[in-house]
mmCIF file of C-alpha atoms (C1' of nucleotides) in Angstrom:
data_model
loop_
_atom_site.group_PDB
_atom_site.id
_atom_site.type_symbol
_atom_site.label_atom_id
_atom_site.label_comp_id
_atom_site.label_asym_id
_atom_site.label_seq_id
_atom_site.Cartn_x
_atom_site.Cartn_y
_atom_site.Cartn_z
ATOM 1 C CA UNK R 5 51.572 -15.592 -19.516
ATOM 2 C CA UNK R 6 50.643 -12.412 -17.865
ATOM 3 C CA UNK R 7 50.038 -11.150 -21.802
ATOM 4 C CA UNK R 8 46.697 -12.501 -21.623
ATOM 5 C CA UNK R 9 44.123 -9.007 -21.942
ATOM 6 C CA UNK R 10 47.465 -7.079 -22.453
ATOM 7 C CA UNK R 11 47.090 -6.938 -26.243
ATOM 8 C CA UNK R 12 43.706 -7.456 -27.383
ATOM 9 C CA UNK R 13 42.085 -10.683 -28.128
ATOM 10 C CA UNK R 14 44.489 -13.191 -30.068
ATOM 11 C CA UNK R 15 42.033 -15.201 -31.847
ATOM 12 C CA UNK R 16 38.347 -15.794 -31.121
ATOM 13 C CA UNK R 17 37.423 -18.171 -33.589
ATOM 14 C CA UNK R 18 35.894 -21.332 -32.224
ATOM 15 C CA UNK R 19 37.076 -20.199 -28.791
ATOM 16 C CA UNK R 20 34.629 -21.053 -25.729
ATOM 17 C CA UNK R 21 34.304 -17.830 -23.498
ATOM 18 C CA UNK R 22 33.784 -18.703 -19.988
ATOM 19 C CA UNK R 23 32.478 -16.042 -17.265
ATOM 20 C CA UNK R 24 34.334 -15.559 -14.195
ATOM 21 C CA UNK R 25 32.474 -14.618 -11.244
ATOM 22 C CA UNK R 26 32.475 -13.384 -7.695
ATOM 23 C CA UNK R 27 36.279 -12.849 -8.005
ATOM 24 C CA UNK R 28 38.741 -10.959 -5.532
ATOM 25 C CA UNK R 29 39.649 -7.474 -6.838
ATOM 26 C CA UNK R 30 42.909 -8.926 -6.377
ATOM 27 C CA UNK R 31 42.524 -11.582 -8.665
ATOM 28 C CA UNK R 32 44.734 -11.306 -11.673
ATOM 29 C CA UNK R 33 44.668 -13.375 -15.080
ATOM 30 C CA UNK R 34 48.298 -14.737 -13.623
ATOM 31 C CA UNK R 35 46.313 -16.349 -10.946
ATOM 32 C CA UNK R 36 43.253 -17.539 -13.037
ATOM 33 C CA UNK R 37 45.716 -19.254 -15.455
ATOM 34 C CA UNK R 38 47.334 -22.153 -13.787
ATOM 35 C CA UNK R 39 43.787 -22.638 -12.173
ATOM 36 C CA UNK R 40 42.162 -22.661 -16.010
ATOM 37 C CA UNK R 41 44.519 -24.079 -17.504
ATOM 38 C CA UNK R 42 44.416 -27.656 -15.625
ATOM 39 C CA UNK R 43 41.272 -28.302 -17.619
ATOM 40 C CA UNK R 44 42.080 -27.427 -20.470
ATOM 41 C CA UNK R 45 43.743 -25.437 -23.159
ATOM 42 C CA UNK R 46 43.317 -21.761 -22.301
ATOM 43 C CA UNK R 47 43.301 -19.613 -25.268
ATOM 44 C CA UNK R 48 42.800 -16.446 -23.229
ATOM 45 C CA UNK R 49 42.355 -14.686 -20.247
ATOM 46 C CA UNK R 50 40.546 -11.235 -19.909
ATOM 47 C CA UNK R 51 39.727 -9.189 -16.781
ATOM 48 C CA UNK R 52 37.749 -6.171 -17.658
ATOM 49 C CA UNK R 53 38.744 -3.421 -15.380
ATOM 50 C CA UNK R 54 37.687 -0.179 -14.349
ATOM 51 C CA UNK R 55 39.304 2.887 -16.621
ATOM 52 C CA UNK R 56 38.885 5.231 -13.816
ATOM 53 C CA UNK R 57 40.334 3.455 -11.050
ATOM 54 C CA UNK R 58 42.311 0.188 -13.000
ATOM 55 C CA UNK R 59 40.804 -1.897 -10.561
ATOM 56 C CA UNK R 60 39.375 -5.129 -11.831
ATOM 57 C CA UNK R 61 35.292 -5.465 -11.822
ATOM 58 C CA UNK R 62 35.220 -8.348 -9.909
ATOM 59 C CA UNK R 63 34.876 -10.868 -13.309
ATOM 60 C CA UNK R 64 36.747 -12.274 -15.643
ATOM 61 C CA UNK R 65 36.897 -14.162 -19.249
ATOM 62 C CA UNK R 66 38.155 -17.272 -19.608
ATOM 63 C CA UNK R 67 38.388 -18.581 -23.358
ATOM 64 C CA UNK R 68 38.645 -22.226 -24.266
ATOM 65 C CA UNK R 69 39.967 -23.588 -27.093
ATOM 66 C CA UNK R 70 37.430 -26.713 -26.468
ATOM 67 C CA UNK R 71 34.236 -27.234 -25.333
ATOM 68 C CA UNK R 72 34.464 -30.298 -23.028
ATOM 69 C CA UNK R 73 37.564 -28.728 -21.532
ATOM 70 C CA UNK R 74 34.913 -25.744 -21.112
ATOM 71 C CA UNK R 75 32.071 -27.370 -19.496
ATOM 72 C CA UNK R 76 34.437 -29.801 -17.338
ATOM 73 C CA UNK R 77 36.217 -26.507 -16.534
ATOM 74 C CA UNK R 78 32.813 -24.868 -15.487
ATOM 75 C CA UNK R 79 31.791 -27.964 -13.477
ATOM 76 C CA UNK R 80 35.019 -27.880 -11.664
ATOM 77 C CA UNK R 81 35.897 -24.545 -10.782
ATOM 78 C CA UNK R 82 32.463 -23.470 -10.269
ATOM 79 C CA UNK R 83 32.442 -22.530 -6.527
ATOM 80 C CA UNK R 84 35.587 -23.016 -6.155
ATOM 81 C CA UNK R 85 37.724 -20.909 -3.493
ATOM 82 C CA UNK R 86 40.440 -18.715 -5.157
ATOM 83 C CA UNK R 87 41.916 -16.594 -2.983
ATOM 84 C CA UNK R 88 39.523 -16.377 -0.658
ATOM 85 C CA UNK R 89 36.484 -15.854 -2.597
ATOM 86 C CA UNK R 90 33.924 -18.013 -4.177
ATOM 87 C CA UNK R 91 34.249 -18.008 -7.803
ATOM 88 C CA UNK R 92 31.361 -18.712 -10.296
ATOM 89 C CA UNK R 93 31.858 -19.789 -13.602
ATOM 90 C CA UNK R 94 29.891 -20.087 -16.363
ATOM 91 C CA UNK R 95 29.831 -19.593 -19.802
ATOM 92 C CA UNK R 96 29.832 -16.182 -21.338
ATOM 93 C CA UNK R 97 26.385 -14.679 -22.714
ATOM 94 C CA UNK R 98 27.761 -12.148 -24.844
ATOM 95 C CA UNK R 99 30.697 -11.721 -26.948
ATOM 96 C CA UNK R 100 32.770 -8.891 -27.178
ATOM 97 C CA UNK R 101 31.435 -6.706 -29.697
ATOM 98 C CA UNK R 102 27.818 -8.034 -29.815
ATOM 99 C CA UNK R 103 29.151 -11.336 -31.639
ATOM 100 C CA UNK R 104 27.252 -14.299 -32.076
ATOM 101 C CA UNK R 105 27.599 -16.716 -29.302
ATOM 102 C CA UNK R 106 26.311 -20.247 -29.899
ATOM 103 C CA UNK R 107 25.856 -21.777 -26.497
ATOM 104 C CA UNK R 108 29.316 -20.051 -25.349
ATOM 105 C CA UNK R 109 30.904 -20.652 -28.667
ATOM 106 C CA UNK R 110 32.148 -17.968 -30.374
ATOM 107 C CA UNK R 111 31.085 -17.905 -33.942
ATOM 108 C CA UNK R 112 32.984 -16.173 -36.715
ATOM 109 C CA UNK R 113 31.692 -12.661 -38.450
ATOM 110 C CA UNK R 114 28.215 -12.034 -37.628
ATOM 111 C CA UNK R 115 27.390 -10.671 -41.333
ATOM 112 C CA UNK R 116 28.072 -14.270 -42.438
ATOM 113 C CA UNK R 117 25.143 -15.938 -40.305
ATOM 114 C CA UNK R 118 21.932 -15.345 -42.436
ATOM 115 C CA UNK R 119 19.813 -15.465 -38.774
ATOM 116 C CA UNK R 120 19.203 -11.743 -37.609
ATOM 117 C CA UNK R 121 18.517 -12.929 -34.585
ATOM 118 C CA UNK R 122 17.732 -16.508 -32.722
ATOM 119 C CA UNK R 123 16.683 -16.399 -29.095
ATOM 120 C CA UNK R 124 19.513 -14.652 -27.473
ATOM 121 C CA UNK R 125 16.944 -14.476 -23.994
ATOM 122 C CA UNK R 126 17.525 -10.757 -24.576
ATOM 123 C CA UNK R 127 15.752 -9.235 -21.596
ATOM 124 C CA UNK R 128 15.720 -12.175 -19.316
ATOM 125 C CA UNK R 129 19.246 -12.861 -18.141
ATOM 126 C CA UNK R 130 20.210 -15.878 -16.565
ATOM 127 C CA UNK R 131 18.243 -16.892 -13.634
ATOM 128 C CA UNK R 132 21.414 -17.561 -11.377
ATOM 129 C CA UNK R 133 20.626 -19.439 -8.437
ATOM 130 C CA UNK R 134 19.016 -16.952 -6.037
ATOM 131 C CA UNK R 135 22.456 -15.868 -3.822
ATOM 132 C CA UNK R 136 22.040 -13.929 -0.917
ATOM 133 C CA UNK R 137 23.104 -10.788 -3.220
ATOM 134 C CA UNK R 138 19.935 -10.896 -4.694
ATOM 135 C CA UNK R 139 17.721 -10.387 -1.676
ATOM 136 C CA UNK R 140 19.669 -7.196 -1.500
ATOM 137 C CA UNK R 141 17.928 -5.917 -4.622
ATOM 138 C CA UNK R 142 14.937 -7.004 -4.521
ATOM 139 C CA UNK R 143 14.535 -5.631 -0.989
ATOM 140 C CA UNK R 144 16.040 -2.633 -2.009
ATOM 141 C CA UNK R 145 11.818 -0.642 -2.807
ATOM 142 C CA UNK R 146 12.405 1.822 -5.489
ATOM 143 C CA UNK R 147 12.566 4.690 -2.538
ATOM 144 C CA UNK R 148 14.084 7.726 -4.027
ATOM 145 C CA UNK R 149 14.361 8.975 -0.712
ATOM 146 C CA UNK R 150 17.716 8.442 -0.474
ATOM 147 C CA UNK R 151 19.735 11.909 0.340
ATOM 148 C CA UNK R 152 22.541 12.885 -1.709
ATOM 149 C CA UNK R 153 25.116 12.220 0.074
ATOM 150 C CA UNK R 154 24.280 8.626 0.292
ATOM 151 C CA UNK R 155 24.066 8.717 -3.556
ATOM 152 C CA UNK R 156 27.894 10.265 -3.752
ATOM 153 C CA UNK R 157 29.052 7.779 -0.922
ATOM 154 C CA UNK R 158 28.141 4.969 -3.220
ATOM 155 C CA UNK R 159 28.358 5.909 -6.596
ATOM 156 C CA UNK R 160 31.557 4.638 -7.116
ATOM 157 C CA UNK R 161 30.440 1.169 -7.034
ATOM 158 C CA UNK R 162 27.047 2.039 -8.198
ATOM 159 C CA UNK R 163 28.506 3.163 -11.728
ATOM 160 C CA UNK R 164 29.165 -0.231 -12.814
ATOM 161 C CA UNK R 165 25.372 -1.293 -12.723
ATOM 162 C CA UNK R 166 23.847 1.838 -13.845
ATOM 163 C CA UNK R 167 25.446 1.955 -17.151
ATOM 164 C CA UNK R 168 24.335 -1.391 -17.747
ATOM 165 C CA UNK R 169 20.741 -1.107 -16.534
ATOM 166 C CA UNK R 170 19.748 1.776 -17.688
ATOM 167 C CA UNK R 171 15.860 1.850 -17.264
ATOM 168 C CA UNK R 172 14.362 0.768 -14.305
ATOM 169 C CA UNK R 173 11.042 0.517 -15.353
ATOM 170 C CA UNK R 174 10.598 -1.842 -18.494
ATOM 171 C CA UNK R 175 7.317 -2.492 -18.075
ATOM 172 C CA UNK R 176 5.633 0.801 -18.126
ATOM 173 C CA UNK R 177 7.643 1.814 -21.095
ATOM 174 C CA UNK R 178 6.397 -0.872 -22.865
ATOM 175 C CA UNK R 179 2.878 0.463 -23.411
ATOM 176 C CA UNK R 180 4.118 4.073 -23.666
ATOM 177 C CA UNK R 181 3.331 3.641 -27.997
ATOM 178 C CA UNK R 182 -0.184 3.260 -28.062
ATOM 179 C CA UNK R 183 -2.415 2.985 -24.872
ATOM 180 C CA UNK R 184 -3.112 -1.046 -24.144
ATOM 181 C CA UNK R 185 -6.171 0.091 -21.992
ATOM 182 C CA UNK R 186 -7.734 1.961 -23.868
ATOM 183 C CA UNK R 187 -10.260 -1.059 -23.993
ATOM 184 C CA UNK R 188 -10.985 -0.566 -20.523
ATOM 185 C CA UNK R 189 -12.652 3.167 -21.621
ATOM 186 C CA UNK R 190 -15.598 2.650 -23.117
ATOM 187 C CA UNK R 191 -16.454 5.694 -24.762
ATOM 188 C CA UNK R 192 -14.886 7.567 -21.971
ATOM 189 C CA UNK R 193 -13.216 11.457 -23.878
ATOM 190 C CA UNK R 194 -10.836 11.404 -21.385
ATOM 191 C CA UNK R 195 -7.687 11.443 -23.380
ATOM 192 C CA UNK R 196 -4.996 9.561 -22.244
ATOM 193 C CA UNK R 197 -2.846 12.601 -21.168
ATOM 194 C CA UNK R 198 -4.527 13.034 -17.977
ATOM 195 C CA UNK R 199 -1.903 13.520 -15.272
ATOM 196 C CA UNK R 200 -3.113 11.164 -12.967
ATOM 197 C CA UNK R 201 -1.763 7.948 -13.490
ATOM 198 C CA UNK R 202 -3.996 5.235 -13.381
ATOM 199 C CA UNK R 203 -3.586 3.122 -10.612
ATOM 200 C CA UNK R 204 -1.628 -0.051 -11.415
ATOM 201 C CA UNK R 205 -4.123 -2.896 -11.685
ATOM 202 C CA UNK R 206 -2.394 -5.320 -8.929
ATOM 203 C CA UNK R 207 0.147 -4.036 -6.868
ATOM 204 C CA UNK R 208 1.155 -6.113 -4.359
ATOM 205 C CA UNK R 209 0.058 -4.478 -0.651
ATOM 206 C CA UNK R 210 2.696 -6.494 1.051
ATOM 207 C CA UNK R 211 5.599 -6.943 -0.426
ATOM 208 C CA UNK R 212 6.973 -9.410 2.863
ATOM 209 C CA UNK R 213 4.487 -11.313 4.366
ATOM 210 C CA UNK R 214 6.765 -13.562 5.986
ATOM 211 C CA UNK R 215 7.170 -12.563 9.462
ATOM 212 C CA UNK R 216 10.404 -12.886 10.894
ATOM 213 C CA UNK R 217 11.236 -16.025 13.024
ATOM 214 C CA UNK R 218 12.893 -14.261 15.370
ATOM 215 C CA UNK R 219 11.227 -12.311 18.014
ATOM 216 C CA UNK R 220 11.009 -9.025 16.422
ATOM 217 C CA UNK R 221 11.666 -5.835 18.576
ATOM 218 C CA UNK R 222 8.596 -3.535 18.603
ATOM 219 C CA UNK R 223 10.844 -0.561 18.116
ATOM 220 C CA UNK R 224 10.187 1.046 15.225
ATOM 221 C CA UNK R 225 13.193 0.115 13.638
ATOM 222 C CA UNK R 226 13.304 2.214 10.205
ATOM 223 C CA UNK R 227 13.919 -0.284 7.227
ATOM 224 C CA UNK R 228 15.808 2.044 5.195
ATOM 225 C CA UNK R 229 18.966 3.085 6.279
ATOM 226 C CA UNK R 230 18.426 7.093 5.780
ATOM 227 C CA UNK R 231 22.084 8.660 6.523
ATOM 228 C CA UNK R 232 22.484 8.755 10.692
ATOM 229 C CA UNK R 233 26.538 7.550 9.921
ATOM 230 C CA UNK R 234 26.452 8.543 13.546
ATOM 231 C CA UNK R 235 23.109 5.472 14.084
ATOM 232 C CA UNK R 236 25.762 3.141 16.303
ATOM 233 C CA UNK R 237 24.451 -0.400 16.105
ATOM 234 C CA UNK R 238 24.893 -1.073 19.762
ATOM 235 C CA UNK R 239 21.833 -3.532 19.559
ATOM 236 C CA UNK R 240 24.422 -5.944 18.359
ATOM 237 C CA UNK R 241 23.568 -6.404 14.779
ATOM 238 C CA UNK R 242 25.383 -9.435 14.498
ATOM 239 C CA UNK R 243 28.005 -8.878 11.641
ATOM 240 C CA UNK R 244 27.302 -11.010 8.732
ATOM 241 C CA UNK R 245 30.473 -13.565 8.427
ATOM 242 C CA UNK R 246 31.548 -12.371 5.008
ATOM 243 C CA UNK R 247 32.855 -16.329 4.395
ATOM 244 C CA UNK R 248 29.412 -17.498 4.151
ATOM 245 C CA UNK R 249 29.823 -19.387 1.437
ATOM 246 C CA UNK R 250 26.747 -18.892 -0.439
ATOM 247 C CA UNK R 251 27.301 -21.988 -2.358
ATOM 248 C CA UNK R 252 24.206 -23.478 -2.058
ATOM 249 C CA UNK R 253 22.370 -23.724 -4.702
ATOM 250 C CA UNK R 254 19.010 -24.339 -4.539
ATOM 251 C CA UNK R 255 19.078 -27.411 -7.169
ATOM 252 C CA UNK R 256 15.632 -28.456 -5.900
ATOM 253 C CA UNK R 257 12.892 -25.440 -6.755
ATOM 254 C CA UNK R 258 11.081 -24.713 -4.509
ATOM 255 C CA UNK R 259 8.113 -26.800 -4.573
ATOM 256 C CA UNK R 260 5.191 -25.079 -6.676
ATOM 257 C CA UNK R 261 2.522 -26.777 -4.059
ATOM 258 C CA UNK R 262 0.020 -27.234 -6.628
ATOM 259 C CA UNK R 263 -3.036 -27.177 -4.980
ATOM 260 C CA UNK R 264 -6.269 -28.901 -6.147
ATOM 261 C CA UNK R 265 -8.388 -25.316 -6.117
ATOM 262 C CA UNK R 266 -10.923 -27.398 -7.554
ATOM 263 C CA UNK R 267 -12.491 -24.722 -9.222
ATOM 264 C CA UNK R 268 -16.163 -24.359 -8.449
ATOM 265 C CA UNK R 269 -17.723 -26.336 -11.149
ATOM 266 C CA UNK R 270 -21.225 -25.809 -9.361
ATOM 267 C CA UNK R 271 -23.384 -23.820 -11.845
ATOM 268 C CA UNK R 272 -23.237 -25.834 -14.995
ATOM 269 C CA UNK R 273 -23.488 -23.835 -18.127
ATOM 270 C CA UNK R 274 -26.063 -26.785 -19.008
ATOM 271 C CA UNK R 275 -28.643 -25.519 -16.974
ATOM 272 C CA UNK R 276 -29.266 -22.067 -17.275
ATOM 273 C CA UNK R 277 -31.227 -20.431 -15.168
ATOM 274 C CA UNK R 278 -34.660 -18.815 -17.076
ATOM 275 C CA UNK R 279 -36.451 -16.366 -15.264
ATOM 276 C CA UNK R 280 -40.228 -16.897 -15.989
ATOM 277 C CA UNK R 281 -42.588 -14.138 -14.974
ATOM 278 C CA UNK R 282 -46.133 -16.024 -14.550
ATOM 279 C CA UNK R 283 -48.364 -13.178 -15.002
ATOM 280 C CA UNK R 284 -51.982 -14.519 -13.675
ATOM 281 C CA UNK R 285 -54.247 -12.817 -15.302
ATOM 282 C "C1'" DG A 16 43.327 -0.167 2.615
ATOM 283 C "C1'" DT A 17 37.807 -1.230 1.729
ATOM 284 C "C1'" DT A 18 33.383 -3.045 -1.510
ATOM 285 C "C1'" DG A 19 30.415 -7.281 -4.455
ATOM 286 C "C1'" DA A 20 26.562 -6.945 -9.033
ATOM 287 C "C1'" DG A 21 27.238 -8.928 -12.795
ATOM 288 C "C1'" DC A 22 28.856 -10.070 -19.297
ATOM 289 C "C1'" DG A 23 34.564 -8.142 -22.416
ATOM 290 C "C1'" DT A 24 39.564 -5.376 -24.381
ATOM 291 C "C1'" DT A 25 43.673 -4.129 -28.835
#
DNA sequence: GTTGAGCGTT
């Protein structure tokens, strides 16, 4: 069975692609398959892998040859432990070659579906349960101050996400066509090629209000962690337990708290206010 | 020898 990804795809007609997540590096189809395959009938097995260094990307492709065995498959292994690591599965997103996936099923030729295109989310991906991962990027300020050596140390794991995210600004691309503001000029010459840019409109000041629960050190402690290999963490950083476990899932959002601003009603548009000048003569 | 965000190959 170790054929599967050896030789291409076999047959991906009707065939339920399932995404493999947060696997070891170690983690081989071999080891997937007896896991898979207690669910249900496993049509195929792909690990996409790095061409430079062979090593896998950390996720793998599981194809069904049934739905229920899919989604009972999903609800099972999802966050389960194989070999050591957490996986996440879910169903795939995208097909192969930019095929038409109907809710994880794979459908034939693309040409023969009149639809261009139904709702395929295309810019919003899938709003995975907030993992600790993700406070990484968010924290992560776009600071270009990083030094190039930092860049080198860590480009090769950072090639993986560049090539997929290319742009890192989407929204200020958006309006590079035609000027949206130009309403906000009256009559104003000033062309739109001024170099200043115009200050975004609402830009959040703080990006963290929370403070810390912890007593926090007043030592300047510099957020970003410019180079200083040499910076030894004698403080006793506490080294994150790498079996954390972020399993939780936040089912429950978090509550919206929506507040009765009653919104001040007070001057009613019945009454306006006139403005009599009594001139006595 | 390591890492860890993210959607695919003959």
């Amino acid at each position: 069975m170790s054929h599967f990804g050896r030789s291409g795809p076999p047959d991906i007609a009707d065939t339920y692609s399932l995404l493999v997540l947060n696997i070891t590096f170690r983690t081989t189809a071999d080891d997937l398959f007896p896991l898979f395959d207690k669910y249900g009938k496993v049509v195929d097995i792909f690990i996409p892998r790095d061409r430079r260094t062979g090593e896998s990307r950390g996720f793998a492709f599981v194809r069904y040859k049934y739905a229920d065995e899919a989604q009972k498959a999903v609800e099972r292994l999802d966050g389960r432990v194989v070999d050591g690591r957490e996986i996440t599965v879910q169903f795939a997103k995208y097909g192969p070659k930019a095929e038409r996936i109907h809710k994880g099923r794979i459908v034939e030729a693309p040409s023969k579906s009149r639809h261009r295109s139904r709702s395929r989310s295309p810019r919003k991906r899938y709003r995975d349960d907030s993992r600790d991962r993700d406070s990484r990027k968010k924290s992560r300020s776009r600071s270009r101050e990083r030094s190039d050596r930092d860049r080198y140390r860590a480009k090769d794991r950072d090639y993986r996400r560049r090539s997929r995210s290319r742009s890192a600004s989407p929204d200020y691309s958006r309006g590079r066509g035609r000027g949206r503001y130009d309403d906000e000029r009256p009559s104003s010459s000033r062309s739109r090629d001024s170099l200043s840019p115009r200050p975004s409109p609402r830009r959040s000041l703080e990006p963290r209000r929370s403070y810390s629960p912890r007593k926090t050190s007043p030592r300047k402690n510099s957020p970003v962690k410019s180079g200083s290999p040499d910076r030894r963490s004698r403080d006793g950083v506490s080294p994150i337990p790498r079996s954390a476990s972020p399993r939780g899932r936040p089912a429950a959002s978090r509550s919206p708290s929506p507040r009765n601003s009653d919104v001040g009603v007070s001057c009613s548009p019945h009454v306006p206010i006139y403005r009599v000048h009594i001139r006595i003569s």
